[in-house]
Coordinates of C-alpha atoms in Angstrom, one line a residue:
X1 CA 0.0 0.0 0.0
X2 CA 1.2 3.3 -0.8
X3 CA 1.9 5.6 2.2
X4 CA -0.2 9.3 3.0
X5 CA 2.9 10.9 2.1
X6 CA 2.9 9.1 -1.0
X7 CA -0.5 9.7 -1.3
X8 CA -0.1 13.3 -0.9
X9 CA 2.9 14.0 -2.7
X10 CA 1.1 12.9 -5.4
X11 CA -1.5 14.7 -5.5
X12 CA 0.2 18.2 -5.0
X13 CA 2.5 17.4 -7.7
X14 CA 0.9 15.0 -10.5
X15 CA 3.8 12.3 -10.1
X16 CA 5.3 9.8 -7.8
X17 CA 8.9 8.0 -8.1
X18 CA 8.5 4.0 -6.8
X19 CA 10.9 2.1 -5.7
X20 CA 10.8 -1.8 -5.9
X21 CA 7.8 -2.3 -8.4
X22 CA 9.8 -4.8 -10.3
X23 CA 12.4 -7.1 -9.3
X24 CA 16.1 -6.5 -10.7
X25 CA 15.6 -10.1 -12.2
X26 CA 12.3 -8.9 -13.7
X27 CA 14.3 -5.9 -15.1
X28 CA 16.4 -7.4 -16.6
X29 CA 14.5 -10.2 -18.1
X30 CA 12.5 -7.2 -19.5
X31 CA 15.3 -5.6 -21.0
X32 CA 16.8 -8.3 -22.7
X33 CA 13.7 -8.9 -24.2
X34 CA 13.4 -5.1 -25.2
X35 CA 16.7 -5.2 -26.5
X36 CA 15.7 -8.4 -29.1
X37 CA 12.5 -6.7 -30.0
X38 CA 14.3 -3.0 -31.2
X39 CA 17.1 -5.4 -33.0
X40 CA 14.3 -7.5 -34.8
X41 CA 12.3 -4.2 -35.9
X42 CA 15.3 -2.2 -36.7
X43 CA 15.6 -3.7 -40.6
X44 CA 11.8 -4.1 -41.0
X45 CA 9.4 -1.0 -39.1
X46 CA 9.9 2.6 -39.5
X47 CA 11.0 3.2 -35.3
X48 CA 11.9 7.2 -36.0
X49 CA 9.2 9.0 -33.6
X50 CA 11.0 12.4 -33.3
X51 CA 8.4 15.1 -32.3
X52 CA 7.3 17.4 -34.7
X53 CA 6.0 21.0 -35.3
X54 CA 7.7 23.9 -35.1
X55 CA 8.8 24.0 -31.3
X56 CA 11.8 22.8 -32.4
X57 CA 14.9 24.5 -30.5
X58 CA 17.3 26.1 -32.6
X59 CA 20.1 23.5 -31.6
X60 CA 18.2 20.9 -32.8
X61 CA 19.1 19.0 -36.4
X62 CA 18.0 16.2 -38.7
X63 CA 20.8 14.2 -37.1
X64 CA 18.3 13.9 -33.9
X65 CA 16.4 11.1 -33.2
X66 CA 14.4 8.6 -31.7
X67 CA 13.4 5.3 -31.6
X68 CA 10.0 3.8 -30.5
X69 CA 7.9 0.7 -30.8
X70 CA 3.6 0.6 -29.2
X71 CA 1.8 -2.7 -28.4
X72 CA 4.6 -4.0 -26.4
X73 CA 2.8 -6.5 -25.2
X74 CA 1.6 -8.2 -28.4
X75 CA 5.4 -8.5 -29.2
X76 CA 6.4 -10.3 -26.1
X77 CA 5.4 -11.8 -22.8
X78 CA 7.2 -10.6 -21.0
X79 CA 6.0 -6.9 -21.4
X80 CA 2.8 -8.3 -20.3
X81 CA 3.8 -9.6 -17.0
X82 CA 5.4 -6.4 -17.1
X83 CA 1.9 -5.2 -16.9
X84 CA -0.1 -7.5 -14.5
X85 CA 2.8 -6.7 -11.9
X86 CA 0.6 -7.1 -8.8
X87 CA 2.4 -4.1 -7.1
X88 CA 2.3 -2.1 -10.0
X89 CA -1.7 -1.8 -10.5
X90 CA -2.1 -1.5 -6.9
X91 CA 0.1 1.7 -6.8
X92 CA -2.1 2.5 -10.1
X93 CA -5.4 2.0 -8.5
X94 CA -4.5 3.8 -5.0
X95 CA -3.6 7.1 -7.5
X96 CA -6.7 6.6 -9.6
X97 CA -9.5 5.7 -6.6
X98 CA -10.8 2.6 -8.4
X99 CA -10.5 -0.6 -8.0
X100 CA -10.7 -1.5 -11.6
X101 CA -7.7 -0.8 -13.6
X102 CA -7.6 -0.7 -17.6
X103 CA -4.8 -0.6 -20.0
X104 CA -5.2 1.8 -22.8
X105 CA -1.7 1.6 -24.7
X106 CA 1.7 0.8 -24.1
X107 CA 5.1 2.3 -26.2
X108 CA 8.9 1.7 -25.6
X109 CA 11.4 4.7 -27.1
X110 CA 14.9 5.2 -27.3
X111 CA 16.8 7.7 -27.3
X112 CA 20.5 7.1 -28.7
X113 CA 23.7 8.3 -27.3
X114 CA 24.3 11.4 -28.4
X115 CA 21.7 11.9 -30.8
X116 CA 18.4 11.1 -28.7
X117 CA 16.0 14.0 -29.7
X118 CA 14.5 15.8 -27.2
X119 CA 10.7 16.0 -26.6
X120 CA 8.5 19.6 -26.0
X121 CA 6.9 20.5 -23.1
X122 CA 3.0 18.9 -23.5
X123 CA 0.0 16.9 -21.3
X124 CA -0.3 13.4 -22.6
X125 CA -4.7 14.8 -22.3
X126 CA -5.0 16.2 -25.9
X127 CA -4.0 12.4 -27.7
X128 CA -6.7 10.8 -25.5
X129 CA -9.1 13.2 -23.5
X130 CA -11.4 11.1 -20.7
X131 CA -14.5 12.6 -19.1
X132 CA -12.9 12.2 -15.1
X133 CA -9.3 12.6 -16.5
X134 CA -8.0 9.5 -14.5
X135 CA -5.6 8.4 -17.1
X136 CA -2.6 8.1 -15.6
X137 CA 1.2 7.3 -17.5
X138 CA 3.7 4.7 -16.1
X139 CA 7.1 5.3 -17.0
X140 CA 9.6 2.5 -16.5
X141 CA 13.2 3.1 -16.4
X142 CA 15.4 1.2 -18.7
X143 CA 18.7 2.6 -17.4
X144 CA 19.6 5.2 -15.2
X145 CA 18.2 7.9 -16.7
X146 CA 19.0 12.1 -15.9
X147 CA 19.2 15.5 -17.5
X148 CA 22.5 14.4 -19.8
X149 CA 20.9 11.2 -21.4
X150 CA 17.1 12.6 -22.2
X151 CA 15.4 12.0 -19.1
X152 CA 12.1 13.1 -17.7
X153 CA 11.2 16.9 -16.9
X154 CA 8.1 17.5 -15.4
X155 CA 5.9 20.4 -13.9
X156 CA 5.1 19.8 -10.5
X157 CA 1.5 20.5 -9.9
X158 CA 0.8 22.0 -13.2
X159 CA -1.9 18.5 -13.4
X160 CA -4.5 21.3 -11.5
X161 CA -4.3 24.0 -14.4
X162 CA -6.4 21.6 -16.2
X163 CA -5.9 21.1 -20.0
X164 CA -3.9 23.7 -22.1
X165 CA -4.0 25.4 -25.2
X166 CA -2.4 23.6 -28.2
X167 CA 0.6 25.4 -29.3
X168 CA 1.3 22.8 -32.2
X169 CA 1.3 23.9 -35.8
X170 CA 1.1 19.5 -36.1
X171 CA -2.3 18.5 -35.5
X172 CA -1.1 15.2 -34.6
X173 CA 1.6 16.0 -32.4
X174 CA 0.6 18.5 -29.5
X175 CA 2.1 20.5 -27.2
X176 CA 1.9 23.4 -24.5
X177 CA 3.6 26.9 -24.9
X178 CA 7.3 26.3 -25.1
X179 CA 7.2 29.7 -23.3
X180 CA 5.0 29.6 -20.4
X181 CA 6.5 26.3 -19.7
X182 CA 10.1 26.4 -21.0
X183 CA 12.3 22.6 -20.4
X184 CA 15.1 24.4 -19.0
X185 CA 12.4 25.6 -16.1
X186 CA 11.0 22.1 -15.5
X187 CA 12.2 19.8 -13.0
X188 CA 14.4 17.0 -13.8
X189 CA 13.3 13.5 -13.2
X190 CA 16.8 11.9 -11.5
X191 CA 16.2 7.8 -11.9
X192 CA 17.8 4.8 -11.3
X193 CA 17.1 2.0 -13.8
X194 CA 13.9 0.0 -12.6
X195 CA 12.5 3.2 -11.2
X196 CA 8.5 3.8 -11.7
X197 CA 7.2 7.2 -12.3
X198 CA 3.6 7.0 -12.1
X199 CA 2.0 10.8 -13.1
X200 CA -0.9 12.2 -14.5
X201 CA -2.1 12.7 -18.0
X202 CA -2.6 16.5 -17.0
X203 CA 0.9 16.8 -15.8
X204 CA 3.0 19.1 -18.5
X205 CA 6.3 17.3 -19.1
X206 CA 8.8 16.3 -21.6
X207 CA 12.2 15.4 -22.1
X208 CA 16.3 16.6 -22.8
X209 CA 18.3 16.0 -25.7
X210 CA 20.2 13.0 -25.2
X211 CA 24.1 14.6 -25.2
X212 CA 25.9 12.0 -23.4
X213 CA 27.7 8.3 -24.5
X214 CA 24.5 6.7 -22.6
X215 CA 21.5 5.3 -24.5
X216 CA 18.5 5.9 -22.3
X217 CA 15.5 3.0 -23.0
X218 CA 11.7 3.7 -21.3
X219 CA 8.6 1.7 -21.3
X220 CA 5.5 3.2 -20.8
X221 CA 1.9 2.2 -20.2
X222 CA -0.9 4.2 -20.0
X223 CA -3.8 2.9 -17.7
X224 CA -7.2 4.5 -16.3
X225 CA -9.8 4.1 -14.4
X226 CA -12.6 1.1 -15.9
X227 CA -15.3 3.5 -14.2
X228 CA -14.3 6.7 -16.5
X229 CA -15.7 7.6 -20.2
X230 CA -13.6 8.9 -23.6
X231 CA -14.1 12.3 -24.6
X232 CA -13.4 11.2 -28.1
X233 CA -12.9 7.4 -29.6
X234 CA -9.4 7.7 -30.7
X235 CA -6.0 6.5 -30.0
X236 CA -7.5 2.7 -29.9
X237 CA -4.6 0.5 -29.9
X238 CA -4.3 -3.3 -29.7
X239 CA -5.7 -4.7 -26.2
X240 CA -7.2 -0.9 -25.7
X241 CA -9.6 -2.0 -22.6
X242 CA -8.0 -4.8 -21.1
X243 CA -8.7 -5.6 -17.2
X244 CA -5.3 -5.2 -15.6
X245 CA -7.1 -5.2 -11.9
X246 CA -10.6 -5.5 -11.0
X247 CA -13.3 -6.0 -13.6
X248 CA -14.6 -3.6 -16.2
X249 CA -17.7 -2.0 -14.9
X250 CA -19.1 -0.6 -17.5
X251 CA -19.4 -4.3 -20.1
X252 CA -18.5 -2.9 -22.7
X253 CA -16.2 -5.3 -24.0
X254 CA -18.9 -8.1 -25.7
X255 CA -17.6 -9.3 -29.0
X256 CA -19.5 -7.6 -31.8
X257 CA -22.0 -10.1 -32.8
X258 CA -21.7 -9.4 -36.8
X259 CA -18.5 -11.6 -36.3
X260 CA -20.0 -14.3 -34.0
X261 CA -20.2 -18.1 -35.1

């Protein structure tokens, strides 16, 4: 069980840092298996995901990249135990106040030495607006992961503004005024590799370039509550509704009957 410091850490900032979620064994056996997958994709996907629009700092070239692969659990199994870690959805559930946890997507990028692009300030909200906003993002920590390598940055508390304009000329790639909320002003996520960060889909965050000799590899799920309702249908990815804890509420899940034996 999470603590009432923990509790209320999190919500006066958006985010909580957990310790001792996975297993180094588990860790490990996840990032072998991450490592494979990247290898195995790398001569047959299209894994550039650099951010787009023009927030772009001025420092910034084509030379910048990075890497990233979704549905991580229809790849391998291991990214689903990964997901039905007991002490993970509990932390989820305490955070969200429901019992009844569902997975909406998971992603894994990589950011190379050197050349790992940086990400713009933004609220994960404007891909995947709920009506209760309990979407919440897990980010797990590869390697250790700081300012150098293209690590997290967040806002603390800036989940309570609520959602924020668009400043994207993109339409599919948003994100908040690089000038009320600059990176360099943002706090700096300072991780150890098997580290959790569990934060809100309201929190404004992003990450640093990668300028250091250390690759910096993430996997992230994104999970809400089974009780809340999408704004909009989109963003549906493979497995979108699963039951990681609890049941879903609302059975909504029946296999359309048009494709029925």
């Amino acid at each position: 069980m999470l603590s009432e410091e923990q509790l209320s850490f999190y919500s006066k900032n958006g985010y909580l840092m957990l310790d001792s979620v996975y297993t180094s064994e588990e860790i490990e056996e996840c990032s072998l298996e991450y490592n494979k997958l990247f290898q195995a994709k790398q001569n047959t996907s299209k894994l550039e995901a650099t951010w787009k629009g023009d927030w772009t700092p001025s420092s910034s070239s084509d030379a910048l990249k990075v890497l990233s692969i979704h549905n991580l659990q229809c790849h391998g199994a291991v990214f689903t135990r990964m997901l039905l870690n007991q002490r993970l959805v509990d932390a989820v559930s305490e955070l969200i106040g429901s019992p009844n946890v569902l997975l909406h997507h998971t992603k894994a990028h990589i950011k190379p030495p050197g050349v790992g692009a940086p990400f713009p300030t933004h609220q994960d909200y404007h891909y995947f607006p709920f009506k209760n906003d309990s979407m919440v993002a897990v980010f797990i920590h590869l390697d250790d992961s700081d300012v150098e390598n293209g690590g997290l940055a967040v806002f603390p508390g800036s989940h309570k503004l609520g959602p924020q304009d668009n400043a994207s000329n993109v339409p599919t790639h948003f994100y908040v005024s690089q000038t009320k909320f600059p990176l360099d002003e943002a706090t700096p996520i300072i991780a150890k590799k098997g580290q959790v960060v569990i934060f809100s889909y309201l929190l404004v965050h992003g990450s640093y370039q990668n300028t250091s000799d250390r690759i910096r590899r993430m996997l992230l799920f994104q999970m809400m509550s089974a009780e809340d309702e999408p704004l909009e249908k989109v963003h549906l990815s493979p497995c979108h509704g699963m039951v990681l804890r609890g049941v879903n509420v609302k059975h909504n899940a029946d296999i359309d009957k048009r494709h029925q034996s």
